[in-house]
One Martini backbone bead per residue (centre of mass of N, CA, C, O) as a GRO file, in nm:
protein
  257
    1MET     BB    1   7.521   8.071  -3.149
    2SER     BB    2   7.473   8.415  -2.947
    3LEU     BB    3   7.488   8.656  -2.722
    4PHE     BB    4   7.239   8.768  -2.960
    5ASP     BB    5   7.067   8.438  -2.865
    6LEU     BB    6   6.999   8.347  -2.551
    7GLY     BB    7   6.790   8.463  -2.398
    8ASP     BB    8   6.615   8.359  -2.077
    9ILE     BB    9   6.861   8.378  -1.885
   10LYS     BB   10   6.993   8.253  -1.571
   11THR     BB   11   7.086   8.261  -1.241
   12VAL     BB   12   7.073   8.029  -1.028
   13LYS     BB   13   7.027   8.018  -0.694
   14ILE     BB   14   7.313   7.811  -0.605
   15SER     BB   15   7.513   8.019  -0.828
   16GLN     BB   16   7.516   8.234  -0.693
   17PRO     BB   17   7.697   8.496  -0.548
   18ILE     BB   18   7.941   8.517  -0.253
   19PHE     BB   19   7.896   8.760   0.030
   20LEU     BB   20   8.090   8.789   0.354
   21LYS     BB   21   8.088   8.989   0.617
   22GLY     BB   22   8.346   9.084   0.760
   23ASN     BB   23   8.645   9.222   0.813
   24ASN     BB   24   8.909   9.468   0.723
   25GLU     BB   25   9.168   9.259   0.723
   26LYS     BB   26   9.038   8.981   0.621
   27GLY     BB   27   9.022   8.825   0.273
   28ILE     BB   28   8.871   8.578   0.089
   29LEU     BB   29   8.915   8.416  -0.256
   30LEU     BB   30   8.695   8.198  -0.411
   31ILE     BB   31   8.723   7.924  -0.676
   32HIS     BB   32   8.588   7.753  -0.877
   33GLY     BB   33   8.493   7.512  -1.121
   34PHE     BB   34   8.414   7.319  -1.366
   35THR     BB   35   8.088   7.344  -1.407
   36GLY     BB   36   8.058   7.466  -1.164
   37SER     BB   37   8.002   7.682  -0.842
   38PRO     BB   38   7.951   7.839  -0.554
   39HIS     BB   39   7.776   7.592  -0.413
   40ASP     BB   40   8.090   7.436  -0.341
   41MET     BB   41   8.174   7.689  -0.161
   42THR     BB   42   7.958   7.698   0.102
   43TYR     BB   43   8.100   7.582   0.368
   44LEU     BB   44   8.363   7.754   0.337
   45ALA     BB   45   8.230   8.030   0.332
   46LYS     BB   46   8.126   7.978   0.644
   47SER     BB   47   8.360   7.922   0.807
   48LEU     BB   48   8.513   8.189   0.729
   49ASN     BB   49   8.350   8.379   0.847
   50GLU     BB   50   8.322   8.263   1.132
   51GLU     BB   51   8.640   8.381   1.184
   52GLY     BB   52   8.607   8.687   0.968
   53TYR     BB   53   8.606   8.650   0.716
   54THR     BB   54   8.611   8.782   0.425
   55VAL     BB   55   8.384   8.674   0.135
   56MET     BB   56   8.433   8.565  -0.203
   57VAL     BB   57   8.230   8.378  -0.494
   58PRO     BB   58   8.249   8.388  -0.802
   59ARG     BB   59   8.114   8.366  -1.103
   60LEU     BB   60   8.156   8.227  -1.361
   61PRO     BB   61   8.158   8.245  -1.681
   62GLY     BB   62   7.886   8.019  -1.806
   63HIS     BB   63   7.796   7.956  -1.496
   64GLY     BB   64   7.484   7.871  -1.361
   65THR     BB   65   7.283   7.883  -1.627
   66SER     BB   66   7.395   7.778  -1.952
   67SER     BB   67   7.524   7.604  -2.228
   68LEU     BB   68   7.523   7.822  -2.376
   69ASP     BB   69   7.686   8.034  -2.199
   70PHE     BB   70   7.895   7.850  -2.174
   71LEU     BB   71   8.004   7.868  -2.528
   72GLU     BB   72   8.077   8.178  -2.443
   73SER     BB   73   8.314   8.101  -2.313
   74ASN     BB   74   8.652   8.130  -2.143
   75TRP     BB   75   8.963   8.172  -2.026
   76ARG     BB   76   8.969   8.480  -1.996
   77ASP     BB   77   8.686   8.517  -1.829
   78TRP     BB   78   8.780   8.360  -1.590
   79LEU     BB   79   9.036   8.537  -1.522
   80ARG     BB   80   8.876   8.802  -1.529
   81ARG     BB   81   8.734   8.742  -1.262
   82SER     BB   82   8.926   8.683  -1.077
   83LEU     BB   83   9.047   8.945  -1.070
   84ASP     BB   84   8.840   9.137  -1.009
   85SER     BB   85   8.795   9.033  -0.733
   86TYR     BB   86   9.015   9.094  -0.615
   87PHE     BB   87   9.040   9.376  -0.646
   88ASP     BB   88   8.748   9.420  -0.488
   89LEU     BB   89   8.858   9.261  -0.236
   90ALA     BB   90   9.113   9.498  -0.179
   91GLY     BB   91   8.927   9.741  -0.135
   92LEU     BB   92   8.827   9.625   0.143
   93CYS     BB   93   9.100   9.476   0.235
   94LYS     BB   94   9.416   9.440   0.343
   95ASP     BB   95   9.423   9.099   0.334
   96VAL     BB   96   9.454   8.845   0.069
   97TYR     BB   97   9.322   8.566  -0.037
   98VAL     BB   98   9.357   8.235  -0.199
   99ALA     BB   99   9.094   7.999  -0.339
  100GLY     BB  100   9.071   7.689  -0.544
  101LEU     BB  101   8.897   7.457  -0.734
  102SER     BB  102   9.019   7.305  -0.981
  103MET     BB  103   9.021   7.521  -1.191
  104GLY     BB  104   9.048   7.717  -0.966
  105GLY     BB  105   9.338   7.659  -0.888
  106VAL     BB  106   9.457   7.737  -1.176
  107LEU     BB  107   9.353   8.041  -1.107
  108THR     BB  108   9.521   8.077  -0.870
  109LEU     BB  109   9.813   7.998  -0.983
  110VAL     BB  110   9.800   8.286  -1.186
  111LEU     BB  111   9.716   8.466  -0.953
  112ALA     BB  112   9.996   8.435  -0.785
  113SER     BB  113  10.193   8.503  -1.062
  114ILE     BB  114  10.041   8.841  -1.081
  115VAL     BB  115   9.984   8.960  -0.748
  116ASN     BB  116  10.100   8.838  -0.506
  117PRO     BB  117   9.977   8.655  -0.245
  118ARG     BB  118  10.046   8.590   0.072
  119LYS     BB  119   9.832   8.351   0.014
  120VAL     BB  120   9.730   8.019  -0.068
  121ILE     BB  121   9.510   7.784  -0.244
  122SER     BB  122   9.522   7.438  -0.367
  123ILE     BB  123   9.209   7.241  -0.475
  124ALA     BB  124   9.248   7.020  -0.653
  125GLY     BB  125   9.460   7.102  -0.885
  126ALA     BB  126   9.426   7.136  -1.258
  127ILE     BB  127   9.729   7.065  -1.411
  128PHE     BB  128   9.614   6.777  -1.424
  129THR     BB  129   9.465   6.491  -1.582
  130THR     BB  130   9.285   6.180  -1.655
  131GLU     BB  131   9.258   6.297  -1.904
  132LYS     BB  132   9.378   6.262  -2.198
  133ARG     BB  133   9.197   6.389  -2.453
  134ILE     BB  134   9.253   6.730  -2.383
  135ALA     BB  135   9.503   6.753  -2.588
  136LEU     BB  136   9.261   6.712  -2.826
  137THR     BB  137   9.056   6.944  -2.835
  138PRO     BB  138   9.158   7.157  -3.042
  139ILE     BB  139   9.049   6.906  -3.268
  140ILE     BB  140   8.749   6.827  -3.151
  141SER     BB  141   8.633   7.134  -3.147
  142LEU     BB  142   8.587   7.130  -3.441
  143PHE     BB  143   8.338   6.877  -3.432
  144ALA     BB  144   8.277   6.930  -3.110
  145LYS     BB  145   8.138   7.098  -2.834
  146LYS     BB  146   7.940   6.876  -2.734
  147VAL     BB  147   7.878   6.572  -2.556
  148LYS     BB  148   7.728   6.317  -2.463
  149LYS     BB  149   7.692   6.126  -2.198
  150GLU     BB  150   7.758   5.775  -2.152
  151GLY     BB  151   7.551   5.671  -1.829
  152TYR     BB  152   7.460   5.909  -1.730
  153GLY     BB  153   7.259   5.914  -1.399
  154GLU     BB  154   7.228   6.142  -1.182
  155LYS     BB  155   7.048   6.226  -0.889
  156TYR     BB  156   6.819   6.490  -0.795
  157ASP     BB  157   6.624   6.676  -0.580
  158ASN     BB  158   6.726   6.919  -0.637
  159GLU     BB  159   6.623   7.164  -0.897
  160ASP     BB  160   6.888   7.318  -0.963
  161LEU     BB  161   7.064   7.073  -1.001
  162LYS     BB  162   6.871   6.920  -1.221
  163TYR     BB  163   6.959   7.193  -1.414
  164LEU     BB  164   7.277   7.130  -1.422
  165SER     BB  165   7.298   6.842  -1.503
  166LYS     BB  166   7.134   6.950  -1.780
  167GLU     BB  167   7.356   7.181  -1.846
  168TYR     BB  168   7.648   7.040  -1.781
  169TRP     BB  169   7.699   6.678  -1.658
  170SER     BB  170   7.587   6.548  -1.946
  171TYR     BB  171   7.846   6.651  -2.042
  172ASN     BB  172   8.091   6.703  -2.273
  173TRP     BB  173   8.345   6.998  -2.359
  174PRO     BB  174   8.564   7.067  -2.599
  175LEU     BB  175   8.556   7.375  -2.615
  176GLN     BB  176   8.594   7.416  -2.312
  177ALA     BB  177   8.880   7.205  -2.264
  178LYS     BB  178   9.054   7.404  -2.438
  179HIS     BB  179   9.064   7.625  -2.229
  180LEU     BB  180   9.161   7.439  -1.978
  181TYR     BB  181   9.418   7.358  -2.131
  182LYS     BB  182   9.536   7.639  -2.116
  183LEU     BB  183   9.547   7.706  -1.812
  184MET     BB  184   9.721   7.483  -1.763
  185LYS     BB  185   9.984   7.545  -1.913
  186ILE     BB  186  10.016   7.862  -1.782
  187ALA     BB  187  10.054   7.721  -1.483
  188ARG     BB  188  10.304   7.544  -1.529
  189LYS     BB  189  10.479   7.802  -1.609
  190ARG     BB  190  10.418   7.992  -1.349
  191LEU     BB  191  10.519   7.907  -1.127
  192LYS     BB  192  10.808   7.996  -1.071
  193PHE     BB  193  10.652   8.285  -0.999
  194ILE     BB  194  10.554   8.171  -0.698
  195LYS     BB  195  10.576   8.353  -0.363
  196SER     BB  196  10.358   8.228  -0.202
  197ASP     BB  197  10.199   8.103   0.051
  198ILE     BB  198  10.121   7.735   0.018
  199LEU     BB  199   9.821   7.547   0.001
  200ILE     BB  200   9.776   7.175  -0.085
  201LEU     BB  201   9.514   6.997  -0.205
  202ALA     BB  202   9.425   6.631  -0.176
  203SER     BB  203   9.301   6.309  -0.318
  204GLU     BB  204   9.321   5.978  -0.355
  205LYS     BB  205   9.003   5.970  -0.470
  206ASP     BB  206   9.063   6.139  -0.732
  207GLN     BB  207   8.908   6.083  -1.071
  208VAL     BB  208   9.032   6.375  -1.209
  209VAL     BB  209   9.305   6.451  -1.029
  210PRO     BB  210   9.596   6.390  -0.951
  211LEU     BB  211   9.865   6.306  -0.737
  212LYS     BB  212  10.064   6.455  -0.896
  213ALA     BB  213   9.992   6.779  -0.923
  214ALA     BB  214  10.046   6.856  -0.667
  215HIS     BB  215  10.346   6.782  -0.622
  216TYR     BB  216  10.424   6.964  -0.880
  217ILE     BB  217  10.372   7.218  -0.735
  218TYR     BB  218  10.526   7.195  -0.494
  219LYS     BB  219  10.823   7.172  -0.658
  220ASN     BB  220  10.767   7.443  -0.873
  221VAL     BB  221  10.735   7.629  -0.664
  222SER     BB  222  10.892   7.944  -0.477
  223SER     BB  223  10.796   7.902  -0.217
  224GLU     BB  224  10.890   7.868   0.105
  225ARG     BB  225  10.614   7.842   0.175
  226ARG     BB  226  10.486   7.506   0.233
  227LYS     BB  227  10.209   7.265   0.165
  228LEU     BB  228  10.098   6.935   0.178
  229GLU     BB  229   9.765   6.760   0.168
  230VAL     BB  230   9.635   6.426   0.227
  231PHE     BB  231   9.326   6.296   0.126
  232LYS     BB  232   9.124   5.957   0.136
  233GLU     BB  233   8.771   6.012   0.116
  234SER     BB  234   8.774   6.239  -0.123
  235GLY     BB  235   8.670   6.361  -0.397
  236HIS     BB  236   8.740   6.620  -0.591
  237VAL     BB  237   8.492   6.808  -0.415
  238MET     BB  238   8.627   6.849  -0.157
  239THR     BB  239   8.449   7.104  -0.047
  240ASN     BB  240   8.182   6.872  -0.098
  241ASP     BB  241   8.223   6.640   0.064
  242ILE     BB  242   8.305   6.389   0.317
  243GLU     BB  243   8.569   6.628   0.437
  244LYS     BB  244   8.462   6.941   0.442
  245GLU     BB  245   8.548   7.002   0.741
  246LYS     BB  246   8.853   6.930   0.721
  247VAL     BB  247   8.917   7.089   0.514
  248ALA     BB  248   8.835   7.396   0.655
  249LYS     BB  249   9.025   7.336   0.915
  250THR     BB  250   9.281   7.301   0.729
  251ILE     BB  251   9.285   7.608   0.610
  252ILE     BB  252   9.241   7.773   0.883
  253ASN     BB  253   9.483   7.671   1.049
  254TRP     BB  254   9.672   7.780   0.832
  255LEU     BB  255   9.602   8.079   0.839
  256LYS     BB  256   9.704   8.095   1.171
  257GLU     BB  257  10.011   8.057   1.136
   0.00000   0.00000   0.00000
């Protein structure tokens, strides 16, 4: 399968990019995670917009469309879309902040090391993961690009979520995880170049990103102003979980400081 054989693919409704116009002084770019899409950032985006921020949530290439499209994307595509979105928002707003979830947190860190925004936020930033086999994906991906998950049985009422579950969340992705692993290594190497004010959010109940990742980011950035907040009840997708209101309020209050 190639880009010339993708057929009739479209972005499902809940995965459409989000743009919410606020004032021209402050904008914020929100970057979703691996196999996620803008719907994971909807609550946070609306909360920030209510505070006056212009908010942009791009859809990373290969996400929110189909598994075939996903397999045609790579880490360079994801980073390029993040940078392009930052440049677009910087053309509209005087000051632009960046926040990212999971792989979006990794992209936020890499982006911050390049363009030095004044404030950045890492939310469950996946510079490490609990999945130890990710280090083997450069080899595993030579033999398998996607593997059906054993025992996966999440049920959804929403038709778009059903589709995303079937296309993305029902599988492990050795080929795409190889690209995520590359981003993780780049981010760890570039932490020393980050001087932006940084807020780092993590959760004790995150089963995907270990708490040590947040502490590693905190210790290795060069930011003079840094803050780490650890939540008690959230799962990995902190922006769309049981403490999403608290997550949004923490971010808004920190941005106002």
